[in-house]
XYZ file of C-alpha atoms in Angstrom:
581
model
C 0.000 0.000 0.000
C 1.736 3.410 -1.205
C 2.326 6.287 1.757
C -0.677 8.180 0.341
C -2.839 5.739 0.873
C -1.707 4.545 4.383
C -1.846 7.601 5.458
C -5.814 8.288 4.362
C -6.134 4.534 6.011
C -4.681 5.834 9.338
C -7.065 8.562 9.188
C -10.076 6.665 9.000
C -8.758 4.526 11.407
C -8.389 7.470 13.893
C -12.194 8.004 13.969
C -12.322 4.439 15.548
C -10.683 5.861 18.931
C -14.141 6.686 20.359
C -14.931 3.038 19.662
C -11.792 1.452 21.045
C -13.279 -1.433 23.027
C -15.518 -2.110 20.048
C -12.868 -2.266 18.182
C -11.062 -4.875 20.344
C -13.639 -6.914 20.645
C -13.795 -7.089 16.070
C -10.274 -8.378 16.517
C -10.945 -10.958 19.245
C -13.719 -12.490 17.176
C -11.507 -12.499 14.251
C -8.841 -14.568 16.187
C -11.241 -17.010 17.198
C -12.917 -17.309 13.775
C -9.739 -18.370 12.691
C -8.988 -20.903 14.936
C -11.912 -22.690 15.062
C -12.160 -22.206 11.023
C -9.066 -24.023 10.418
C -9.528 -26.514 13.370
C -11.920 -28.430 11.548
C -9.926 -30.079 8.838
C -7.397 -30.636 11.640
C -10.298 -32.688 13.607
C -11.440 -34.592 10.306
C -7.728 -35.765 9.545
C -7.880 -37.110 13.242
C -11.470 -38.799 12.842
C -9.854 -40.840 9.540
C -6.432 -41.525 11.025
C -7.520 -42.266 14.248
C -10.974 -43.650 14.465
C -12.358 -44.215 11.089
C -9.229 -46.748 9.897
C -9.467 -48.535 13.395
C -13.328 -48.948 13.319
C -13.812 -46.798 16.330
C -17.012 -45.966 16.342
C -16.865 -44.468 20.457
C -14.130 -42.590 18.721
C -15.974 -41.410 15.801
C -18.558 -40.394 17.320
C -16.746 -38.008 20.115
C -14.856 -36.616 17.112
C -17.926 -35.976 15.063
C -19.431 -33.969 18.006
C -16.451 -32.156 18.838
C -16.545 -30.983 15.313
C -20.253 -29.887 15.191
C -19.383 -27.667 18.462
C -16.548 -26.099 16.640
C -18.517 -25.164 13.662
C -21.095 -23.979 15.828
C -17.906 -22.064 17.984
C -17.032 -21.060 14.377
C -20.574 -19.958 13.219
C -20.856 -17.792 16.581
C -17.363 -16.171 15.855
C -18.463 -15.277 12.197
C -21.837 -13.672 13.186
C -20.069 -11.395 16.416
C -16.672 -10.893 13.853
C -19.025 -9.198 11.085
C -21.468 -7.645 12.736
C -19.233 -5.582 15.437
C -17.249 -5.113 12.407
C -20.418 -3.501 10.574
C -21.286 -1.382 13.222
C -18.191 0.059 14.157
C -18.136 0.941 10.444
C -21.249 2.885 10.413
C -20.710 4.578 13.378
C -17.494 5.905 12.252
C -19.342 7.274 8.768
C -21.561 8.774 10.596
C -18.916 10.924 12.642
C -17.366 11.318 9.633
C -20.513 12.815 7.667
C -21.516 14.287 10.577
C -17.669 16.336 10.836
C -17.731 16.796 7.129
C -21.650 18.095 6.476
C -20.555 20.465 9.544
C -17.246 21.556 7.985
C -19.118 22.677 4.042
C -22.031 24.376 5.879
C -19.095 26.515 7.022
C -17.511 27.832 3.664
C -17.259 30.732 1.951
C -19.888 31.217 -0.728
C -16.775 31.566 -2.925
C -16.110 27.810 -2.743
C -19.807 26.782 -3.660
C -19.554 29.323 -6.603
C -16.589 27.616 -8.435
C -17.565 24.017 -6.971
C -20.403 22.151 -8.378
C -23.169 20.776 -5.849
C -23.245 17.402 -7.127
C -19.418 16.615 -6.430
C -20.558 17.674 -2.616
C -23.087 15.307 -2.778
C -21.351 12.593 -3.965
C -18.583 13.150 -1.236
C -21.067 13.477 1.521
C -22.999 10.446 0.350
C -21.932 7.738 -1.771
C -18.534 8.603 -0.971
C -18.629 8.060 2.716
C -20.482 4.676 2.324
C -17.811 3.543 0.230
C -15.881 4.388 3.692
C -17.626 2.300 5.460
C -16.755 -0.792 3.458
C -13.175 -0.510 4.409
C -14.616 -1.939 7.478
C -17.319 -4.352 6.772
C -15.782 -5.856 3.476
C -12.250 -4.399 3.893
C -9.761 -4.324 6.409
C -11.271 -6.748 9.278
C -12.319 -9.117 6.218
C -8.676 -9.094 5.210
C -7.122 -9.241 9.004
C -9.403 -11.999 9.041
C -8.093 -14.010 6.671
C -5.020 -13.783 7.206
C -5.315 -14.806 11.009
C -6.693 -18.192 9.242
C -4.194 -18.105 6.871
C -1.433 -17.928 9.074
C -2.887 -20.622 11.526
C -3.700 -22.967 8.417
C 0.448 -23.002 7.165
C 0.923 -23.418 10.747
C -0.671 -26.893 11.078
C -0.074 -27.578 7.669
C 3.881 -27.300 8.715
C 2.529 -29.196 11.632
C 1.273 -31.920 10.021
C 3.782 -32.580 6.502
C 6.219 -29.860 5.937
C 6.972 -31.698 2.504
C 2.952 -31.572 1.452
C 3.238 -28.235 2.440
C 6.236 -27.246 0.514
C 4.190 -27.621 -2.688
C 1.511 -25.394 -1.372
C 4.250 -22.692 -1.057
C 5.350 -23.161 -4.293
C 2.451 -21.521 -6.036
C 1.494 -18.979 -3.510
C 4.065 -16.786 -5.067
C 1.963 -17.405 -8.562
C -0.954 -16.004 -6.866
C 0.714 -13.155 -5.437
C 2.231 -12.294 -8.227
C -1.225 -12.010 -9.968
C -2.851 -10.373 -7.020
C -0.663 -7.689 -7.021
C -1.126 -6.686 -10.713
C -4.816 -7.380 -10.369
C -4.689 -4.802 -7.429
C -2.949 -2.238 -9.477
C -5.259 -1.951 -11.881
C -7.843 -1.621 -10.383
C -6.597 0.892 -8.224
C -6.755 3.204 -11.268
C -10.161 1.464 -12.486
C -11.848 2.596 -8.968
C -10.453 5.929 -9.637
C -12.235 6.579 -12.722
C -15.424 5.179 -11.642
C -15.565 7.290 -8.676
C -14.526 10.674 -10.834
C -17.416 9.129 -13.280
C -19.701 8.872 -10.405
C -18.919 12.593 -9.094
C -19.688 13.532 -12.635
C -22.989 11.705 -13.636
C -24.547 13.344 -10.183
C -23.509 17.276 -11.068
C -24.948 16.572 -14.462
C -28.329 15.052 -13.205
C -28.220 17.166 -10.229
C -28.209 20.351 -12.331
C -30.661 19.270 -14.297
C -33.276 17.926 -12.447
C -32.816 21.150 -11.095
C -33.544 23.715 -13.914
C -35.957 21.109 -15.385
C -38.183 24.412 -16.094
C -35.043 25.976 -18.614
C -34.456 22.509 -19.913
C -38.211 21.949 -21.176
C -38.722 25.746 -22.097
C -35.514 25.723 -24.648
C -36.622 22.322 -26.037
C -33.732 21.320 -24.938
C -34.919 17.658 -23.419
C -33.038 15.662 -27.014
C -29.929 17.736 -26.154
C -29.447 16.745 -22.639
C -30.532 13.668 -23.021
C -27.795 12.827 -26.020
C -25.296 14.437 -23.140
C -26.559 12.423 -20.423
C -25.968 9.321 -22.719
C -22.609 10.701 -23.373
C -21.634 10.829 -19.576
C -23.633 7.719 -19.040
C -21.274 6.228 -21.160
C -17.972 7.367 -20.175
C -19.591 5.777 -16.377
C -20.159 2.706 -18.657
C -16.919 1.757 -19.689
C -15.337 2.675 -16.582
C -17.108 0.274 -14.804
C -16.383 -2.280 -17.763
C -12.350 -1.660 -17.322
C -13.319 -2.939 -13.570
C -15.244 -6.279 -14.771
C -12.417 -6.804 -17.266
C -9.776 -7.392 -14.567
C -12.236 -9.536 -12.715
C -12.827 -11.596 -15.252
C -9.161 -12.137 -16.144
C -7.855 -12.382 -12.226
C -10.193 -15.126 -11.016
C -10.054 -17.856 -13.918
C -6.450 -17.420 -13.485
C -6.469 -17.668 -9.673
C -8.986 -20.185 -9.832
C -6.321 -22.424 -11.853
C -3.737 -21.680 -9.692
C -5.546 -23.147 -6.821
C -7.124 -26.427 -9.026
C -3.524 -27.149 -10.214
C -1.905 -26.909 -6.815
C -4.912 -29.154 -5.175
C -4.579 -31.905 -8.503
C -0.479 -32.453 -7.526
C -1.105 -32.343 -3.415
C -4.109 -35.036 -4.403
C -1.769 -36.789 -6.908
C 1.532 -37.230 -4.930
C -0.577 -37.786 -2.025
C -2.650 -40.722 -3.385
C -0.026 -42.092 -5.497
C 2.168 -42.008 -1.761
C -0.602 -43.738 0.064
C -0.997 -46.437 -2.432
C 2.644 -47.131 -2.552
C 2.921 -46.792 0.967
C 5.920 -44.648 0.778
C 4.510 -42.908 4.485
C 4.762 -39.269 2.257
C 1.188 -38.379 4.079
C -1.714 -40.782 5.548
C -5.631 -40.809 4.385
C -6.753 -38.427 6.831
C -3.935 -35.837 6.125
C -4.716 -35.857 2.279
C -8.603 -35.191 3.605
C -7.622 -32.336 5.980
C -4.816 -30.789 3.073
C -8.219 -31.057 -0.215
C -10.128 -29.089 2.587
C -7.054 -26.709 3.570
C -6.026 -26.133 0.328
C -9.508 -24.672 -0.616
C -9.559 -22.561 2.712
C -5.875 -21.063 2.107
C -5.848 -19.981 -1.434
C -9.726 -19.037 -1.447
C -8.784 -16.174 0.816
C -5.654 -15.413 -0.460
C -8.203 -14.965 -4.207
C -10.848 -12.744 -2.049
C -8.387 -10.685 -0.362
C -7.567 -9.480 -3.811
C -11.191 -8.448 -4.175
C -11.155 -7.114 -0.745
C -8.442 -5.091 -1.280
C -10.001 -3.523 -4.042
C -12.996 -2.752 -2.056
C -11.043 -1.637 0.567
C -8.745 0.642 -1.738
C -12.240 2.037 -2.770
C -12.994 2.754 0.192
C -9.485 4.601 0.839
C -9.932 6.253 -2.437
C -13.183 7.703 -1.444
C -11.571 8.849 1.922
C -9.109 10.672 0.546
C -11.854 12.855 -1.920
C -13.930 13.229 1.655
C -10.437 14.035 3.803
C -9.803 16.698 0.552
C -12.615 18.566 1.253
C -12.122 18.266 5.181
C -8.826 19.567 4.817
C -10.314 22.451 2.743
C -9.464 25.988 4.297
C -12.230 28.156 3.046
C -13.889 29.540 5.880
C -14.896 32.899 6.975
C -12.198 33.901 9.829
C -14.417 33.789 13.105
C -11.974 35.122 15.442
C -14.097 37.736 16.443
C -15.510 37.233 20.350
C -17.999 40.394 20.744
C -21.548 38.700 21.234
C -24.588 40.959 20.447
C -28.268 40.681 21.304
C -29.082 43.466 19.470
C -27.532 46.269 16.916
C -28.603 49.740 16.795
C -28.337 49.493 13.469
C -25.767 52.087 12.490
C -23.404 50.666 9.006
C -20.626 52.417 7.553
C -18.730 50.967 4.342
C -15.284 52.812 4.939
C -13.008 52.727 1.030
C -14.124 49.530 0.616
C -12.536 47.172 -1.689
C -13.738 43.784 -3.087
C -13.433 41.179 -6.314
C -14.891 37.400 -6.766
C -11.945 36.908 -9.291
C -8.942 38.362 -8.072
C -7.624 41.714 -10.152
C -11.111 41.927 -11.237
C -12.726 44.370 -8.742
C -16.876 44.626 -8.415
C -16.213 47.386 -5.627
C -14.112 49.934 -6.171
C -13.498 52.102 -2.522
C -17.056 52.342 -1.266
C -17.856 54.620 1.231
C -21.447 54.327 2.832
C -22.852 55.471 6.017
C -26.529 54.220 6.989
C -27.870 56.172 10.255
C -29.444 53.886 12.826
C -33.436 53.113 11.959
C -32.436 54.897 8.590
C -34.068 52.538 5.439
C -31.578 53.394 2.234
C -32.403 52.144 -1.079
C -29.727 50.773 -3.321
C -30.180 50.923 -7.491
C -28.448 50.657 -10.185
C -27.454 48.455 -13.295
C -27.054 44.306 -13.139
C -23.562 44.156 -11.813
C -23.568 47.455 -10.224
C -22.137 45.819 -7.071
C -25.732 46.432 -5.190
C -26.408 42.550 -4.041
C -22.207 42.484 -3.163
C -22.957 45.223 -0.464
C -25.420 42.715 1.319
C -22.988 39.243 0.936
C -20.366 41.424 2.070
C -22.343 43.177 5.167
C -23.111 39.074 6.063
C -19.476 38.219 5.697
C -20.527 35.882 3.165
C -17.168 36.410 1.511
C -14.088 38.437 2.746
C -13.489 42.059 1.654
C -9.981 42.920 -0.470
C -9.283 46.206 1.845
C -11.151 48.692 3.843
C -13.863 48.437 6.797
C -17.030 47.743 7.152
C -19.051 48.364 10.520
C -21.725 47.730 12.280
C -22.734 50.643 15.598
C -18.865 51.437 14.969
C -17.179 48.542 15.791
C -15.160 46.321 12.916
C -18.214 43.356 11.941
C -14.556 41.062 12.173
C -14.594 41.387 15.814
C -18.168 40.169 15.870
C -19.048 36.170 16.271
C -20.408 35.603 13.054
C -23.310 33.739 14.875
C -24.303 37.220 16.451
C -24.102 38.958 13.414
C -25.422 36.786 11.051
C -28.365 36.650 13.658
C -29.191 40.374 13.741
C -29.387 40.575 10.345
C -32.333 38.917 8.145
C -32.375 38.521 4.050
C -35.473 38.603 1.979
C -34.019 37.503 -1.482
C -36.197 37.539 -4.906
C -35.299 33.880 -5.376
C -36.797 32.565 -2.097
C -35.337 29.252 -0.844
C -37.679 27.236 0.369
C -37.666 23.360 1.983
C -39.367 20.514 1.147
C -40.958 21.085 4.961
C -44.497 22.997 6.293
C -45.013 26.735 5.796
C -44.242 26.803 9.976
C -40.947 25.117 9.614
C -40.060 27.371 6.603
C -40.764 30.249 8.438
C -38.620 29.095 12.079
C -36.543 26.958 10.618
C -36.681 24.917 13.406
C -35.470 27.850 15.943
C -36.804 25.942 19.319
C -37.231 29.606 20.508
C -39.701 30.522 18.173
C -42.900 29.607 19.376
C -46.395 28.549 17.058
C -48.428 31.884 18.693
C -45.313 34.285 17.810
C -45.559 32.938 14.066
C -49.394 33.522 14.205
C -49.462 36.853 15.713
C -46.418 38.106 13.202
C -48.181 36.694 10.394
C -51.155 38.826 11.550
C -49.459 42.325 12.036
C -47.582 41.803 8.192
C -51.048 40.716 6.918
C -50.328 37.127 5.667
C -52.726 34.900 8.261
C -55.186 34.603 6.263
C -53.666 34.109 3.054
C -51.113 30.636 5.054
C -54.796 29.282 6.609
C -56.306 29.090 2.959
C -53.715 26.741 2.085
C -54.588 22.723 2.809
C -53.523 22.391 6.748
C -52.450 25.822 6.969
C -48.941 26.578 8.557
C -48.474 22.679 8.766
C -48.736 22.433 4.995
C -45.769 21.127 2.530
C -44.576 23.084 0.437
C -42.399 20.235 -1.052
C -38.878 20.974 -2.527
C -37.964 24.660 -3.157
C -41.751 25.687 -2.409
C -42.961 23.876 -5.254
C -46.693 24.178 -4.706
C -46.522 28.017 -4.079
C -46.128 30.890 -5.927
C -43.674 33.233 -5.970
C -45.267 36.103 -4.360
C -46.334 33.345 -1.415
C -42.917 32.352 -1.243
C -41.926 36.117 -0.837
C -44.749 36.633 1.939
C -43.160 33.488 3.621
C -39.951 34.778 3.341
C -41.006 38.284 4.525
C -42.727 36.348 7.722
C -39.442 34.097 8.301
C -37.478 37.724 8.473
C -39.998 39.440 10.537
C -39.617 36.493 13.780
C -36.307 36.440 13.649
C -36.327 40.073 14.735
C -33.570 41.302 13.239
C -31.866 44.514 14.479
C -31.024 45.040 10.174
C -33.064 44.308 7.761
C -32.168 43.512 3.619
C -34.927 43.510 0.851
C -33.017 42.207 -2.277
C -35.099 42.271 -5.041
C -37.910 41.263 -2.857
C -40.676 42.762 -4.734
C -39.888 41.693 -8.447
C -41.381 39.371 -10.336
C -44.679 39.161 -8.510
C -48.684 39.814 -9.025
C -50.250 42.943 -7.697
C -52.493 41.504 -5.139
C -49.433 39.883 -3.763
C -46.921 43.258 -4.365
C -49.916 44.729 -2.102
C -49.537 42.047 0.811
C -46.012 42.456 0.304
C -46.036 46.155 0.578
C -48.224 46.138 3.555
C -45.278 44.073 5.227
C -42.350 45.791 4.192
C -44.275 48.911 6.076
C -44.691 46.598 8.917
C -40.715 44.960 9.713
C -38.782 48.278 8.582
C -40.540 49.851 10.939
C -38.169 50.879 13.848
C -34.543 49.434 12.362
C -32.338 49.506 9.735
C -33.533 48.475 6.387
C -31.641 48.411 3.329
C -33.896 47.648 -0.186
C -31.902 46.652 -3.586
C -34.472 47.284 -6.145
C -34.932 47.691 -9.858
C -38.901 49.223 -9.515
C -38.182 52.590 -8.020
C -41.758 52.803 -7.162
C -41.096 50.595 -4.337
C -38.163 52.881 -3.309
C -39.844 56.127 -3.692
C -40.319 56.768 0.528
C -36.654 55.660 1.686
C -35.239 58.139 3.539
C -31.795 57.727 1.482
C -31.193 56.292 -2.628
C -27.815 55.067 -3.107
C -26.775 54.696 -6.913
C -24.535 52.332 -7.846
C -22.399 52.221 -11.269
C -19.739 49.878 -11.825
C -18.980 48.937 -8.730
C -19.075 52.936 -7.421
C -21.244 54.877 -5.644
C -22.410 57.813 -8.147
C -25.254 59.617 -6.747
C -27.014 59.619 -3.151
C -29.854 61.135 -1.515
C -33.629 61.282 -1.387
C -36.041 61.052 -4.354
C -36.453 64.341 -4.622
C -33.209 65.533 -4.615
C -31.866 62.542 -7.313
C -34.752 63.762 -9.258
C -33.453 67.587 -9.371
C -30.051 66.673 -10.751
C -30.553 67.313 -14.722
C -28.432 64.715 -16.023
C -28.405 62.469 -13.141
C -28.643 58.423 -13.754
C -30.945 58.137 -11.122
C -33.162 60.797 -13.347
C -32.673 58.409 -15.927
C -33.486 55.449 -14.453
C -36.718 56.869 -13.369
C -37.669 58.888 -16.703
C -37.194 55.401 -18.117
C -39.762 53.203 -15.756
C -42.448 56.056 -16.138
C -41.982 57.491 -19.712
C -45.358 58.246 -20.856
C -45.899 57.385 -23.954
């Protein structure tokens, strides 16, 4: 096994510490399978040589039921040996998926812009049950059988080292093979698993924008794709039958030649009398013969199983080992904000040397609700990831009631600040869960009497079973306006101390924009509210407009006064959206 791989090995292994005694208890039950596995033949060898040649029948039969308790010893060994082995395996996958779901829900929204979902699913899921195998079909298979390998040469030697000299002969043949076997498929699992990773982006993605895929007519094209990928999953998959097909015969010969000489010698000995080997030892060396190499074949499989299973540890350890978090070193805990935020020069770029904000300076009073416009790619929706320290800011300050948002927990900050986007995100999960998102402090009556003062009650308890109703995945059965009222509602019990409208009244009906209205008047009433919007009717009453061009702040100040300056782009924007024609 090459360094890399020992060293993903000793990782996984580390995750058994918690399980120690478990784990001690997998390796006494292997030791005993192997003994009383490779007793047996020992016992039958006796039971000819002893009893059966001497017409002992007393003998026999004390022999006969010695053997049926060790297979039931045996039996009893096998069933404690895989099933501890089993569940120390899923309990360690489940710390591990546990440790890893934990560790992505903590990156930077940088990494899940330039990383497709579906390789994150695959690592968190298929990935990690390949893990487990390294346990139930892997390693403790292979310590296994080598426990009974090792204790079968020994009474083999016991019994006729000369038999058993023939036996070692072809061992190396089998090694030989094993270890080119295992080679290749080391690089055959490899594929498979990139093809894997691969196959559930693609489907992922489009199962996902199913809506784009139909309205494009684009089902033939992504289908012809899909068989294209499908394919390339195919054949890696066929590289890995190939080398089955070609190891096994050739073990299987291997073993078949090696047991027709041991039978032949042995026979031919026994006839002639030449006191080579007796009846009974020829019986006990057909039976050990089968019961040595047949592991020897399987650990070749298991190895491949198991270097599966390493192989899929090291993607999930690769993404463990992942730095991309936001720095929380901050240790100021707030229950509430005023609600005062100041952008000081502020400097920022997704792609490095390729800046979307370009020294912003912003001051929003506390209680104050500023409206943001401007063009797609102005930098407005930036202002808001960067405010939630969704991503990390090139140079310059931004703070919250004066103090540096770094030296914040990002749990308190994240807290006092709610986000109404246009694309709402919404669970497969009732409108009630949706709107707490299972916040234990949140009670049923707050959501009822907040869903009252914004005006949405009645419009939740028309739906089938009201707020326990399922929305199913992504809020499915709703409309967008409801999934903006549900969104509004989710902000309003959080209480935030800020509040961000992002596009949160596009797109929508007018019987909903009214509800919607209704609540924006309702939870930016009393804090700081900041509204990105394209409709500057919706904007009309802030107490502050901030323009934004290319990544700069151009123009600021109330409606009116935006509206005075001549040649303004503010002027512009609105002459535009209420040119009368």
């Amino acid at each position: 096994m090459s360094k890399p791989k020992f060293k993903s090995l000793k990782k996984v292994l580390e995750y058994s510490k918690p399980y120690k005694k478990r784990f001690n208890w997998v390796i006494f039950w292997a030791i005993l399978l192997s003994v009383f596995a490779a007793g047996r033949p020992y016992l039958l060898k006796q039971t000819v040589d002893e009893y059966l040649k001497n017409y002992d029948s007393q003998g026999l039969l004390y022999y006969i039921v010695l053997m049926a308790v060790v297979l039931v010893l045996e039996v009893t060994s096998q069933f404690y040996f895989t099933y501890w082995a089993n569940w120390l395996g899923q309990d360690i996958i489940k710390d591990i998926r546990d440790k890893l779901f934990s560790h992505i829900t903590s990156f930077k929204m940088k990494y899940f812009d330039n990383e497709p979902v579906g390789k994150l699913v695959t690592r968190t899921v298929s990935d990690i049950e390949s893990i487990a195998s390294i346990f139930s079909q892997g390693l403790f298979m292979i310590v296994s059988d080598i426990l009974k390998m090792i204790v079968i040469l020994g009474i083999m030697l016991y019994m006729n080292w000369k038999l058993t000299l023939i036996i070692l002969l072809a061992m190396p043949i089998l090694i030989y093979a094993t270890n080119i076997f295992q080679k290749k498929m080391k690089v055959a699992f490899n594929e498979v698993r990139n093809q894997i990773s691969n196959l559930n982006t693609f489907v992922q993605e489009r199962l996902t924008g199913m809506k784009i895929v139909q309205l494009f007519n684009r089902e033939k094209i992504e289908a012809k794709k899909f068989e294209e990928i499908n394919q390339k999953h195919n054949k890696a998959w066929l590289k890995n039958i190939l080398y089955n097909s070609v190891f096994f015969p050739i073990a299987d010969i291997v073993t078949n030649v090696t047991l027709g000489v041991v039978i032949w010698i042995g026979v031919k000995s026994v006839i002639n009398d030449e006191g080579l080997t007796t009846e009974g030892q020829l019986f006990a060396y057909i039976w050990y013969i089968t019961m040595l190499f047949n592991p020897l074949r399987q650990i070749a499989d298991k190895f491949n199983v198991m270097q599966m299973g390493i192989i899929a540890a090291e993607r999930v350890f690769e993404v463990l080992e992942i730095d991309s978090q936001i720095q929380n070193k901050g240790n100021k805990v707030v229950s509430s904000f005023k609600g005062a935020i100041s952008f000081k020069n502020v400097r920022f770029s997704y792609i490095e040397n390729e800046e979307v904000l370009k020294g912003i300076n912003l001051e929003v009073q506390q209680g104050e609700t500023i409206a943001i416009v401007g063009s797609t790619g102005a930098g407005k929706s930036t202002i808001i990831n960067l405010l939630n320290r969704f991503y990390e800011i090139d140079s310059g300050t931004i703070c919250v009631d004066g103090e540096d948002i770094k030296n914040y927990t990002l749990d308190s900050l994240r807290k006092q600040i709610a986000i109404v986007l246009q694309d709402v995100f919404l669970f497969a999960d009732t409108v009630y869960n949706n709107i707490t998102l299972y916040n234990k402090d949140i009670s049923r009556e707050e959501v009822i009497n907040a869903a009252k003062k914004i005006g949405v009650h009645e419009f939740i308890m028309n739906m089938p079973n009201g707020y326990d109703y399922n929305v199913k995945e992504r809020g499915v059965m709703l409309s967008s306006g409801q999934r903006q009222l549900i969104a509004f509602l989710r902000a309003y019990v959080s209480n935030p101390s800020i509040l961000i409208l992002d596009e949160a009244t596009s797109s929508i009906d007018s019987y909903s924009e009214e509800l919607i209205q209704k609540a924006t008047e309702t939870i930016t009433k009393g804090r700081t509210s900041i509204v990105i919007a394209h409709r500057l009717a919706t904007i009309i009453n802030a107490d502050k407009i901030i323009v934004m061009d290319k990544g700069q702040i151009v123009e600021s100040g109330s409606h009116h006064e935006l509206l005075k300056l001549e040649k303004g782009y503010y002027k512009r924007l609105y002459d535009s959206q209420f040119e009368t024609k």
